[in-house]
Coordinates of C-alpha atoms (C1' of nucleotides) in Angstrom, one line a residue:
Chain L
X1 CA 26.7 -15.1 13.4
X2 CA 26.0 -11.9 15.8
X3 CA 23.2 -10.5 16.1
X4 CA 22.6 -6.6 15.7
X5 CA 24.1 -5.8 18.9
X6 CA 24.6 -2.3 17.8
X7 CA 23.0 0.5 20.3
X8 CA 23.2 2.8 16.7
X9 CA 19.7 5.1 16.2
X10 CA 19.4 4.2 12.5
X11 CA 17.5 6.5 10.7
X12 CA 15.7 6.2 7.6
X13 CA 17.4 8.7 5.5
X14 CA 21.3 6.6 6.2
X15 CA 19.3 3.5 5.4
X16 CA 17.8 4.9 2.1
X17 CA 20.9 6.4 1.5
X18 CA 23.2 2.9 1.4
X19 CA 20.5 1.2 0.1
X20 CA 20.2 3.7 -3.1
X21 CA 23.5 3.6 -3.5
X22 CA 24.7 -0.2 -3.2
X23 CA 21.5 -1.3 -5.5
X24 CA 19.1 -2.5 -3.2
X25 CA 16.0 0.4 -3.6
X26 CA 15.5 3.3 -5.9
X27 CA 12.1 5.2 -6.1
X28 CA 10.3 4.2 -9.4
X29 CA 11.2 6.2 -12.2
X30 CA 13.4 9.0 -10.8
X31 CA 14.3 10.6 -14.2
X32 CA 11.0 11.8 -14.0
X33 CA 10.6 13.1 -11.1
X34 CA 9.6 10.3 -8.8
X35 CA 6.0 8.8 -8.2
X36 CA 4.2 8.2 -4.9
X37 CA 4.6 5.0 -3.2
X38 CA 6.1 2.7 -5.7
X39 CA 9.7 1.7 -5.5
X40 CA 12.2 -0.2 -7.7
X41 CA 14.3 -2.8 -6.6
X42 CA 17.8 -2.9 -8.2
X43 CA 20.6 -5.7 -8.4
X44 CA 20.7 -6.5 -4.8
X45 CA 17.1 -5.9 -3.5
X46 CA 15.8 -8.3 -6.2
X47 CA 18.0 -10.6 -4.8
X48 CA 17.2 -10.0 -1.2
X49 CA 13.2 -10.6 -1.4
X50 CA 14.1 -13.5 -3.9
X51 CA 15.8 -14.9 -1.1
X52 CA 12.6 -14.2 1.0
X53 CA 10.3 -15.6 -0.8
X54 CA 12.4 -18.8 -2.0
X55 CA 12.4 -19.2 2.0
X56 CA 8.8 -18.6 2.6
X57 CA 8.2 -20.9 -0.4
X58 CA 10.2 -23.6 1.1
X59 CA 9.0 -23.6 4.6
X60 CA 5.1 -23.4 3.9
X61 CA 4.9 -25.2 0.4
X62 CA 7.5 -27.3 -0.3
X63 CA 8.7 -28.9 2.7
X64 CA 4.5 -29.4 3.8
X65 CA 2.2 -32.1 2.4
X66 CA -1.0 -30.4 2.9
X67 CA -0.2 -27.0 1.4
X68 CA -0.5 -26.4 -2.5
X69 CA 1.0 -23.2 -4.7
X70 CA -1.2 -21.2 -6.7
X71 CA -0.5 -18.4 -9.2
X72 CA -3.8 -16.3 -9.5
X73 CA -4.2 -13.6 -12.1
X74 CA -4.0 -10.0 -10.3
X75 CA -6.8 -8.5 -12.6
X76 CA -10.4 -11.4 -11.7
X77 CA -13.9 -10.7 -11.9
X78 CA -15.1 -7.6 -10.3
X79 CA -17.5 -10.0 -8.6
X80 CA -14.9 -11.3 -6.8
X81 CA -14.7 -7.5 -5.0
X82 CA -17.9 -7.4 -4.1
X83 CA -17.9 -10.6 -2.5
X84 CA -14.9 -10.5 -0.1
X85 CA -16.4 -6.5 0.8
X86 CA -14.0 -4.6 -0.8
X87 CA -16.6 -2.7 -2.8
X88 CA -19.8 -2.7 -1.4
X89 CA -19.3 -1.2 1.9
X90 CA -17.3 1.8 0.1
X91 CA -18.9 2.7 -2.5
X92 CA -20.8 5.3 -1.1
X93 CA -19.0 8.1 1.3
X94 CA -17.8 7.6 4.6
X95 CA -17.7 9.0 7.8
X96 CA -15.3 8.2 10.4
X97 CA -15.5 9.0 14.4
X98 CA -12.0 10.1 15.0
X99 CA -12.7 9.8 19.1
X100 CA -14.4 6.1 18.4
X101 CA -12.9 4.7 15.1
X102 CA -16.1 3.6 14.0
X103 CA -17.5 4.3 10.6
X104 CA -20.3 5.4 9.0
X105 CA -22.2 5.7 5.7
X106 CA -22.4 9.2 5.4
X107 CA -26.3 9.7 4.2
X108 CA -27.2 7.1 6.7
X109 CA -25.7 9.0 9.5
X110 CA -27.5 12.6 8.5
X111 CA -30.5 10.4 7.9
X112 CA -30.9 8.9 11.5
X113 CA -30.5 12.7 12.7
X114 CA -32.6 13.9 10.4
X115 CA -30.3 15.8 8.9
X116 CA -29.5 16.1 5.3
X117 CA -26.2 15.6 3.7
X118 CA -24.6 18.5 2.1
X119 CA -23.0 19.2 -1.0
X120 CA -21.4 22.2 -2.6
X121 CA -19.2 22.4 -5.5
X122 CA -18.5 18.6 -5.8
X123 CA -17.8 18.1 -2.2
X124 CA -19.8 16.5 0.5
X125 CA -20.0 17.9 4.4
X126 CA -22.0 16.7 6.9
X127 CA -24.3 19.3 8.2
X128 CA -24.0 20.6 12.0
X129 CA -24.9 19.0 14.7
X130 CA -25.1 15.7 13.3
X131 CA -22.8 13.6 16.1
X132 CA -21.5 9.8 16.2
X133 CA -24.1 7.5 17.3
X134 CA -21.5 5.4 18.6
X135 CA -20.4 7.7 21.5
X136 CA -21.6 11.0 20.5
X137 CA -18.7 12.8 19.7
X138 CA -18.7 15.5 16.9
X139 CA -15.0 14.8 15.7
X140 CA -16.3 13.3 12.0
X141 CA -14.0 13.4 9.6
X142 CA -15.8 14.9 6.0
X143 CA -17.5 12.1 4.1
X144 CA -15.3 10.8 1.5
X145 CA -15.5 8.3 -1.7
X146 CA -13.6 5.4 0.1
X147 CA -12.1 2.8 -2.1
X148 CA -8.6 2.7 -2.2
X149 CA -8.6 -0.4 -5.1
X150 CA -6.7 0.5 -8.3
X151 CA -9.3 0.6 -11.2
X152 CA -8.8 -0.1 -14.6
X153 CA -11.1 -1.2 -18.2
X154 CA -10.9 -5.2 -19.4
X155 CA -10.9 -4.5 -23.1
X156 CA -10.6 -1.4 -25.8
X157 CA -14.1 0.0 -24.4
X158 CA -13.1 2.0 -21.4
X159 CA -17.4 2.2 -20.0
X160 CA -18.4 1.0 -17.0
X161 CA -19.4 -2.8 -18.1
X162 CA -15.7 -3.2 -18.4
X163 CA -14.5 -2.0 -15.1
X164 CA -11.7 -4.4 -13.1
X165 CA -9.7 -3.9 -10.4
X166 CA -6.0 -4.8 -9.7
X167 CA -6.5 -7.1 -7.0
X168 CA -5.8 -5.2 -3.3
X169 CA -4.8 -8.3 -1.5
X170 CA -4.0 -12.0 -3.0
X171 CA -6.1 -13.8 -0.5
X172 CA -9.2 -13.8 -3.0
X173 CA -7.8 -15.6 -6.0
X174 CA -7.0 -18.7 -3.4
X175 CA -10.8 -18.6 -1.9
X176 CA -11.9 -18.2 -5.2
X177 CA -10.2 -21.1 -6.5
X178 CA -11.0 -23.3 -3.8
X179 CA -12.7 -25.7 -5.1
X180 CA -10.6 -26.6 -8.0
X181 CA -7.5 -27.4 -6.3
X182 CA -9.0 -29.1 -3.8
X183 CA -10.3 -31.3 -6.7
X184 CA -7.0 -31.5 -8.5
X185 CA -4.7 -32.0 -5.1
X186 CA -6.6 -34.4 -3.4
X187 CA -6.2 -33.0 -0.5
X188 CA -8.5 -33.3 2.9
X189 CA -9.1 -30.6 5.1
X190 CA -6.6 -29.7 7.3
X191 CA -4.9 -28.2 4.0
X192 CA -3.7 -25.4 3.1
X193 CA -2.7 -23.1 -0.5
X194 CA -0.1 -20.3 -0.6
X195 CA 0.5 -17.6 -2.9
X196 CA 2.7 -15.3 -3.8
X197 CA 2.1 -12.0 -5.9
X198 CA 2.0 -8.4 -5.9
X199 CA -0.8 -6.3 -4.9
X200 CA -2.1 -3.4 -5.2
X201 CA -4.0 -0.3 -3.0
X202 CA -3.9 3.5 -4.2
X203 CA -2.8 4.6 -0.4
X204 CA -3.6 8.2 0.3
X205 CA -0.6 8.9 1.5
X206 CA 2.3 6.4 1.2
X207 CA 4.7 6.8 3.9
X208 CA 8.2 5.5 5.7
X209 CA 10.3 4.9 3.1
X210 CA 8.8 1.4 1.2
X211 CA 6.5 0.7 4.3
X212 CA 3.5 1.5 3.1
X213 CA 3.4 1.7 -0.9
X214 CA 1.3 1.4 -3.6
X215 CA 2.2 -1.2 -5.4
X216 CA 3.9 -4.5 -2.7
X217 CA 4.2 -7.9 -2.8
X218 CA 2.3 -10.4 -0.7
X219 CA 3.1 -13.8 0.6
X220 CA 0.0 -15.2 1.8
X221 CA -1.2 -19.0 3.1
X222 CA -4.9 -20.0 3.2
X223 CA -4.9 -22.6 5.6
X224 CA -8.3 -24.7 5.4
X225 CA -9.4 -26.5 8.9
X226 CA -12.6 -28.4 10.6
X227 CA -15.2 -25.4 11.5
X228 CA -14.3 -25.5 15.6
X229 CA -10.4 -25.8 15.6
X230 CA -9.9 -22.6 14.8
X231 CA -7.8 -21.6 17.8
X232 CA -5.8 -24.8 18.1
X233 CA -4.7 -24.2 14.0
X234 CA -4.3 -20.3 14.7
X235 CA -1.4 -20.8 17.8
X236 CA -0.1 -23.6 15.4
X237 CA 0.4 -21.0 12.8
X238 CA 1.7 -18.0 14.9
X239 CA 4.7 -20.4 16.3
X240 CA 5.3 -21.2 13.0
X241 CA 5.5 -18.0 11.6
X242 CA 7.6 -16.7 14.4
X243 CA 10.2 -19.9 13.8
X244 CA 10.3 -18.9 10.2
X245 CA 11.3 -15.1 11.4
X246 CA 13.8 -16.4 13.4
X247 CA 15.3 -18.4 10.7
X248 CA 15.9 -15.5 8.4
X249 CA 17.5 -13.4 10.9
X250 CA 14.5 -11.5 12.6
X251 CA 14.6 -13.4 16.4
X252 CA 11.4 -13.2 18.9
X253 CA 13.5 -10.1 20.5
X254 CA 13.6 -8.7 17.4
X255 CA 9.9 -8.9 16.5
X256 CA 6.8 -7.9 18.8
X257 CA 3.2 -9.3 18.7
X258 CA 0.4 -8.0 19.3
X259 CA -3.1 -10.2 19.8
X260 CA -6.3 -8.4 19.2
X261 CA -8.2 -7.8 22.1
X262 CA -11.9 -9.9 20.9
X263 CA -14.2 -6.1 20.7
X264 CA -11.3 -5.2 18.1
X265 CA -11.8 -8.0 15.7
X266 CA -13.7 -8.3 13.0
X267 CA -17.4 -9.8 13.3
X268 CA -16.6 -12.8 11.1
X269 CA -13.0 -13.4 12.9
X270 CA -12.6 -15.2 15.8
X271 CA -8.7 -14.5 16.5
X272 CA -6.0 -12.3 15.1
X273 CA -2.5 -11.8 15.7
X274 CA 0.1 -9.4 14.4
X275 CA 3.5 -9.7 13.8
X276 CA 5.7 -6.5 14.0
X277 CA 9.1 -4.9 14.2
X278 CA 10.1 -1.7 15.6
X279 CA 11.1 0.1 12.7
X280 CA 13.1 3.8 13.5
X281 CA 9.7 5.7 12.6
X282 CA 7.4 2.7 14.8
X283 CA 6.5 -0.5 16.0
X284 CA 4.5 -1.7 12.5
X285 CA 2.7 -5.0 11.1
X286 CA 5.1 -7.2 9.1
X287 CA 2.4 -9.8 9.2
X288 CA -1.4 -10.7 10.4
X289 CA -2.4 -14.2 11.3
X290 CA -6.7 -14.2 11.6
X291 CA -8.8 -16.8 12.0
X292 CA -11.4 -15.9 10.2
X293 CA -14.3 -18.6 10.1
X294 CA -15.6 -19.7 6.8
X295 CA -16.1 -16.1 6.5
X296 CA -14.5 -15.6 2.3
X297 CA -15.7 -19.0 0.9
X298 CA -19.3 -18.1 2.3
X299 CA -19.8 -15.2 0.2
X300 CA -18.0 -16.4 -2.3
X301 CA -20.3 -19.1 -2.1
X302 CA -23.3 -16.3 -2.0
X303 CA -22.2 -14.1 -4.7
X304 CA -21.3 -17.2 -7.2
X305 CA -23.9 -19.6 -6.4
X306 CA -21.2 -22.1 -6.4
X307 CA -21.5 -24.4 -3.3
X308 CA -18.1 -24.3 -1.8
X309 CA -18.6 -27.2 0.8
X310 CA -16.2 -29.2 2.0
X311 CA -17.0 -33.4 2.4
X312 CA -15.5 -35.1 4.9
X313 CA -15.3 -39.1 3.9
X314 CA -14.4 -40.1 7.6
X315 CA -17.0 -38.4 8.9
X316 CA -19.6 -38.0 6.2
X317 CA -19.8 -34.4 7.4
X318 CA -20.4 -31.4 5.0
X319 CA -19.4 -28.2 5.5
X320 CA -17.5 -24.6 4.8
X321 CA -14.2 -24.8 6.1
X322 CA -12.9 -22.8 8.4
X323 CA -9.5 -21.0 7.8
X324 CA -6.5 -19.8 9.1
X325 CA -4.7 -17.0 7.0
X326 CA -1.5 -16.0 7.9
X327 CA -0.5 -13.4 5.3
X328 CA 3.2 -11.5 5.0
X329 CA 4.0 -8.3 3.4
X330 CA 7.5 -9.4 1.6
X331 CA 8.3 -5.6 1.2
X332 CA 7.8 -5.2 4.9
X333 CA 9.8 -7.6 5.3
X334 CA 12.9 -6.7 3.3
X335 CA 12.8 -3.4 5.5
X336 CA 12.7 -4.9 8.4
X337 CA 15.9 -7.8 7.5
X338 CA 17.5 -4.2 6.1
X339 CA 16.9 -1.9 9.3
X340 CA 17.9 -5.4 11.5
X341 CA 20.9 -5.8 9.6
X342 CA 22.4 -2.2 9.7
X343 CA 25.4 -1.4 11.8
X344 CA 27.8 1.9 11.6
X345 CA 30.8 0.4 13.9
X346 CA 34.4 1.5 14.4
X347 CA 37.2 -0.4 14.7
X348 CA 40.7 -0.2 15.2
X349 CA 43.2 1.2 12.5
X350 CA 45.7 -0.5 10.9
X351 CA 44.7 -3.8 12.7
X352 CA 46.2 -3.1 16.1
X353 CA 44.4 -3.6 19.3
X354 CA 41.5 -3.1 20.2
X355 CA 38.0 -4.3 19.7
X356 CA 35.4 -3.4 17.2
X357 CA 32.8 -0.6 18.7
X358 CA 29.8 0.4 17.9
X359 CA 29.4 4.2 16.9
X360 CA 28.2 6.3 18.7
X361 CA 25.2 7.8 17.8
X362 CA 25.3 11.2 16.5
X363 CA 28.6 11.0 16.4
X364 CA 30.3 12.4 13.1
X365 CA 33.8 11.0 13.5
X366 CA 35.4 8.1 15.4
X367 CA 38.0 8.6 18.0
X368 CA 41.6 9.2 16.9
X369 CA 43.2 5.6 16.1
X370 CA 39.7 4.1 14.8
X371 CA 38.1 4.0 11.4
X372 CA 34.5 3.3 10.9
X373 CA 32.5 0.7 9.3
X374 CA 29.2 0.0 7.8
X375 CA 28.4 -3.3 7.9
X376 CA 25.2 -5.7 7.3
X377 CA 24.5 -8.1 9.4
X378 CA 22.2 -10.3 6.7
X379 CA 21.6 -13.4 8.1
X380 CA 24.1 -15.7 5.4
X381 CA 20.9 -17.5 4.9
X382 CA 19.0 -14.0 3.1
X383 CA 22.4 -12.4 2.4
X384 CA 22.0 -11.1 -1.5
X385 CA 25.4 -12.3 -2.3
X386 CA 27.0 -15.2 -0.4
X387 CA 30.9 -14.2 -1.1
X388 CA 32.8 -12.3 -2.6
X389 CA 35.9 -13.7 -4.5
X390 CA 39.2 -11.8 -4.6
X391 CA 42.6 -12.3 -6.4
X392 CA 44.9 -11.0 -3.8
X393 CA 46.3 -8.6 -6.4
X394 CA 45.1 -7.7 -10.1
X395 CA 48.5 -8.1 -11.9
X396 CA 49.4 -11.8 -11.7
X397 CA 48.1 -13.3 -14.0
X398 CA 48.2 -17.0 -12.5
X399 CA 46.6 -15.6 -9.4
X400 CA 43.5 -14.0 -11.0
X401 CA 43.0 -17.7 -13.7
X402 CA 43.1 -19.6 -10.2
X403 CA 40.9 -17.2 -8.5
X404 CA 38.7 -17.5 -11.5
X405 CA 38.2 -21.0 -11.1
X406 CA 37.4 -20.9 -7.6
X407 CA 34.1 -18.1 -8.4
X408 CA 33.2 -20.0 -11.4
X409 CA 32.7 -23.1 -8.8
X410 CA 31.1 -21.3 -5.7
X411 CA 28.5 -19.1 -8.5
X412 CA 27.2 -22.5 -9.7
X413 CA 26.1 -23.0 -6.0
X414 CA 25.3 -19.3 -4.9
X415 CA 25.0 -15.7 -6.2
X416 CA 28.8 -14.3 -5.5
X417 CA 30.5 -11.1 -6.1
X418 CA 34.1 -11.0 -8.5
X419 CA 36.2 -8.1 -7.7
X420 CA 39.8 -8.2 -8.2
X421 CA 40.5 -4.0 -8.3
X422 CA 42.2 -1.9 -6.2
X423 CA 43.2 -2.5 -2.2
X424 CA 42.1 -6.0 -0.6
X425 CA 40.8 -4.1 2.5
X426 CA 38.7 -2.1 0.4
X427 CA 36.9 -4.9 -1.0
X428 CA 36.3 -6.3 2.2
X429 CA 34.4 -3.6 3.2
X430 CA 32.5 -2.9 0.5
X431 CA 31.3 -6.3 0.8
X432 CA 30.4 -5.6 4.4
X433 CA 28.4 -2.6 3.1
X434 CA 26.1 -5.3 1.1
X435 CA 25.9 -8.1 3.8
X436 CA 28.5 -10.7 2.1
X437 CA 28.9 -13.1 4.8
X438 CA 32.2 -14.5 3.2
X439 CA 35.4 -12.9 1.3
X440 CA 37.4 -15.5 -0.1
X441 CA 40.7 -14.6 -1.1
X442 CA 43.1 -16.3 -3.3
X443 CA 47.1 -15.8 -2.6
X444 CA 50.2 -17.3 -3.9
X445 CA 50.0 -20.0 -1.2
X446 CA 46.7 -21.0 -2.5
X447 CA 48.9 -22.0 -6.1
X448 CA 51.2 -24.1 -3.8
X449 CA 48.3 -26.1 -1.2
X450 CA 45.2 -25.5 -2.9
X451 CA 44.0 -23.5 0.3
X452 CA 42.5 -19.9 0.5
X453 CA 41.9 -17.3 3.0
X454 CA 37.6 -17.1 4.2
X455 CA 36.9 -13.5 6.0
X456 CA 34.2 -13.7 8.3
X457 CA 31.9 -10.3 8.1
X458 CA 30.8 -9.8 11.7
X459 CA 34.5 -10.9 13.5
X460 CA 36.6 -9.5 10.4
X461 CA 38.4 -13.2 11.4
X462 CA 40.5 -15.1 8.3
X463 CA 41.0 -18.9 8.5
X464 CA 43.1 -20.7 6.0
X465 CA 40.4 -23.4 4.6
X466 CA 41.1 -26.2 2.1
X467 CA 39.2 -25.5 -1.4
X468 CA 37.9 -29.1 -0.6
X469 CA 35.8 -27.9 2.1
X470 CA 35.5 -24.3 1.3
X471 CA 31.6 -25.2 -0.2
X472 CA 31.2 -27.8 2.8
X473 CA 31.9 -24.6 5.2
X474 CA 29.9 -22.1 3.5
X475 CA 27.4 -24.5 3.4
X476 CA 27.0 -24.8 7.0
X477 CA 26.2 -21.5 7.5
X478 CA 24.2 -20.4 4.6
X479 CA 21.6 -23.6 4.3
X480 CA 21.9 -25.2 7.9
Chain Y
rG1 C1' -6.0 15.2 2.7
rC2 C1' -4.0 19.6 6.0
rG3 C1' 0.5 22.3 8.0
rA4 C1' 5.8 22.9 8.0
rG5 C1' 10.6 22.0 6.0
rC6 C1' 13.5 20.3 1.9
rG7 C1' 15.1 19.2 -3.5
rU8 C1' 22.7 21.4 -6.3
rA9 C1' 27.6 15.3 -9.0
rG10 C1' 26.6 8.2 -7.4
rC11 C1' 26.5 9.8 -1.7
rU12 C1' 26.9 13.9 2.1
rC13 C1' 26.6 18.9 1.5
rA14 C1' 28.5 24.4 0.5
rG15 C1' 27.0 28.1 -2.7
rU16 C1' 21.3 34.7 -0.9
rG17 C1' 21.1 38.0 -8.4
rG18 C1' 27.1 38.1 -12.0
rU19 C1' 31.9 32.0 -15.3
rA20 C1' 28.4 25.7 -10.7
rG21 C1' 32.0 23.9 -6.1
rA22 C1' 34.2 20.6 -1.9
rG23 C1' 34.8 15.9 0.5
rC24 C1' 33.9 10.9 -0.1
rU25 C1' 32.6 7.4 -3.8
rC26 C1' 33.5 5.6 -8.7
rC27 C1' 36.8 4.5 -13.2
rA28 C1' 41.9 3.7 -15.5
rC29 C1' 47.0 2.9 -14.9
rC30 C1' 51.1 2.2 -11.5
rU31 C1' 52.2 0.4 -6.9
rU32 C1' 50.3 -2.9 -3.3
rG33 C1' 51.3 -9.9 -0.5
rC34 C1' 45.0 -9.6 3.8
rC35 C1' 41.2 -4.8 6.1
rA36 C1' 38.3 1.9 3.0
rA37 C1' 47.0 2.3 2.2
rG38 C1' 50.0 5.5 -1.6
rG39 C1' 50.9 8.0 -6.5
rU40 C1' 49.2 9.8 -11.3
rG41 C1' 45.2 10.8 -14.4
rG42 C1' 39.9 10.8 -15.3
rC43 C1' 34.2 10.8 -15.5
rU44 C1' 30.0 13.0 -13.3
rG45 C1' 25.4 18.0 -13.2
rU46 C1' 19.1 20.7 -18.0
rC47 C1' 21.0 23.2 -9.7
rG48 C1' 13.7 18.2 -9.4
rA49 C1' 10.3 20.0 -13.7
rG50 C1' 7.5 24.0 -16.1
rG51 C1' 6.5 29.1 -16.3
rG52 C1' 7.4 34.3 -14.8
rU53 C1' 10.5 38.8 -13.1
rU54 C1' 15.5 40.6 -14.7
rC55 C1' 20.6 42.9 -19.0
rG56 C1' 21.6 38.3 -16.2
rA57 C1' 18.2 33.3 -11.8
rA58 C1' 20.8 27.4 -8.4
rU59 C1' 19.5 32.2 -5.8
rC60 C1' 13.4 36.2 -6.3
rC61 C1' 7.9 35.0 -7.6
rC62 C1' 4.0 31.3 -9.4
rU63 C1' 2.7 26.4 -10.6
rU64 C1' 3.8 21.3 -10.4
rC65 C1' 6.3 16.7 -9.0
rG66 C1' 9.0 14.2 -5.3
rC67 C1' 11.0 13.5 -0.3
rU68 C1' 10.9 14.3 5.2
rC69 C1' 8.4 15.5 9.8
rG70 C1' 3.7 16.4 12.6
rC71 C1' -1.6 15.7 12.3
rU72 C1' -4.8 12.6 9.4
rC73 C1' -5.5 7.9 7.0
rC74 C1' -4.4 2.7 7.1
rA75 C1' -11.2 -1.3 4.8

RNA sequence: GCGAGCGUAGCUCAGUGGUAGAGCUCCACCUUGCCAAGGUGGCUGUCGAGGGUUCGAAUCCCUUCGCUCGCUCCA
């Protein structure tokens, strides 16, 4: 299959546009006006990050011996929060040096100046003069309340003994069943435990289309080493992930990394590596691969008073593991396949000569003698439907039985696409307009030889193919 | 969060105070023997929502929700 070789400026609004209305994304609950940062996905987008995460699932669970599932609840003990640092550190306000980054408690800050914090009619300011300690600068942002975790009451008794959080990352509910499965799975360190779930994080201000939402899905591996091979496991896991991209369509050229420089990490982390595509509006984080010591199952350790060491028979050595955690937004991901995958080309009319172009950008119109063509360049293997299957024309009825018979067979095997009205070219391209890698079509020779015609998306190119090895074909293409 | 712009049919958009429109899409039938073909017919709107001004509001004013862009934010 080709890759996007298209030289097209995609924008956002033509992407949201097809994807709105082909089924793949609609804002959340549009008859009402809309709300912030969380999206629906409809018939095809459901299909598409099922496709993702079936993939993910297969490559770092299945196919592995030393990496478990887990399904965590999204709502835990608040405990849990307070532990991995998602509350403690913001529940009072914060400052931030806009010049340094760093960030500040805001009463600590006025209180090393011996200043005083200020407050009139419900909102905070820091008083004059009071600078960043870091490098002196006096571009503070005002203090604000700082915890962007969704809260909500366990129970009929909505006061403050009952206050949970939907979880803002899934990463805790595998550190905070460590211990269990690594009881249950018999499994020695190295060893890993994925999950997959949605999470949750009341964004100020949700941005670029699905990027950055409220509500996303998460695809994250905990991968549990010997405390001192943390770099060796962390390179392991960045080639990995980047074979994985490659195989769902997003090649190293596609994808950039970005390895944080050591006085940018974390204090706990000892490497970290992003992974991220240049979307229209920037180059953003798909993923992040850190090493982060035995950073989470230390406090966890701390806050629940539950040892969470590790025994090593061989070596009748205790201790924390170290881990590895490569974790995936799947919604980020989807976006990127969908921006990857989106070509406008033009091509001759009427099938005469000519190659395929792409569009110019800005361009309104093709040239006289071409037509143009939307087309999505899914790789087959994340495509939301595999092929579509077409009766050459609608008004035979011993046509449409036999093409009938050939979709019930290939919809066992793969989501595919019935469409038997109006022009054949038409359906063609509206299956281009979805990604369908295949278009099988069923003529009158196919009641004579049992053969069919297969359309290739990307070359537009028919071969006659045996209904014997139509599945064998496919096949090859969409699970190699 | 701040500033600016925008919101009219499924999509793209026209419509500056006087009966809501176009193109495409979509649906049905006919035709059609492999690339958005042709013919006929058809569906579609609380003009984002709420309030106000007016004899009369898609149009003017206020509020609100959403989207886009720039700054900001992104533990």
């Amino acid at each position: 299959m080709k890759t996007n070789t298209s030289t097209n400026v995609l924008t956002m609004e033509s992407l949201a546009s097809l994807c709105k209305r082909r089924g793949f994304i609609f804002q959340s609950s549009e008859i009402y006006g809309g709300i912030n940062g969380f999206w629906d996905y409809g018939p095809l987008g459901c299909e598409l990050k099922a496709n993702i995460r079936d993939l993910w699932w297969r490559n770092i669970v299945r196919e592995r011996d030393n990496v478990a599932g887990l399904d965590a609840s999204i709502i835990m003990h608040p405990r849990v929060w307070e532990a991995s640092g998602h509350v403690g550190g913001f529940a009072d306000p914060m400052v931030d040096c806009r010049d340094c980054r760093r960030r500040y408690k805001a009463d600590a800050l006025c209180e090393e100046q011996n200043a005083q914090l200020q407050e009139s009619e419900g909102r905070l300011s820091l008083p004059d003069g009071v600078v960043c300690t870091g490098c002196g600068s006096k571009n503070l942002t005002e203090p604000r309340a700082f915890n962007l975790m969704f809260s909500t009451h366990v129970g009929p008794v909505a006061d403050a003994s009952a206050m949970a959080y939907l979880r803002p990352e899934t990463a805790q509910g595998i550190f905070a069943d460590f211990s269990q499965i690594l009881t249950v799975s018999r499994m020695k360190v190295p060893f890993g435990i994925a999950q997959i779930g949605k999470a949750f994080r009341n964004e100020i201000n949700p941005r670029n289309y699905i990027f950055r939402s409220r509500e996303f899905e998460q695809m994250e591996l905990e991968f549990f080493i010997k405390p001192g091979e943390d770099t060796e496991w962390h390179e392991y896991w960045v080639s990995e992930r980047l074979k994985w991209y490659d195989m769902i369509g997003l090649p190293a050229a596609s994808l950039e990394t970005f390895t944080y420089p050591p006085d940018e990490l974390a204090h706990y982390a000892v490497a970290c590596v992003d992974i991220k595509y240049a979307f229209p509006f920037g180059v953003q984080e798909l993923e992040g691969i850190a090493a982060r010591g035995n950073y989470d199952l230390s406090r966890h350790a701390e806050y629940s008073g539950k040892s969470q060491d590790y025994f090593d028979p061989e070596t009748n050595e205790r201790f924390v593991p170290h881990v590895i955690e490569p974790s995936a937004g799947v919604d980020r991901i989807a976006l990127a396949l969908l921006c990857n995958a989106y070509c406008e080309e033009w091509i001759p009319k009427n099938n005469t000569d000519g190659e395929p172009r792409p569009a110019d950008p800005g361009a309104k119109r093709p040239p006289e003698g071409y037509e143009a063509r939307t087309v999505m360049r899914f790789s087959p293997r994340i495509a939301p439907v595999k092929a579509g299957v077409f009766p050459l024309v609608k008004n035979k009825p011993e046509l449409v039985a036999k093409a009938r018979i050939v979709y019930e067979q290939l919809r066992r095997r793969w989501n595919c696409f019935w469409d038997q009205t109006g022009a054949i070219g038409r359906r063609y391209r509206r299956q281009d307009e979805i990604g369908t890698p295949f278009g099988v079509t069923i003529d009158f020779q196919t009641l004579d030889d049992d053969t069919v015609t297969l359309r290739d998306r990307d070359t537009m190119q028919q071969t006659r193919v045996a209904l014997d090895e139509l599945m064998p074909r496919m096949e090859q293409q969409i699970e190699p």
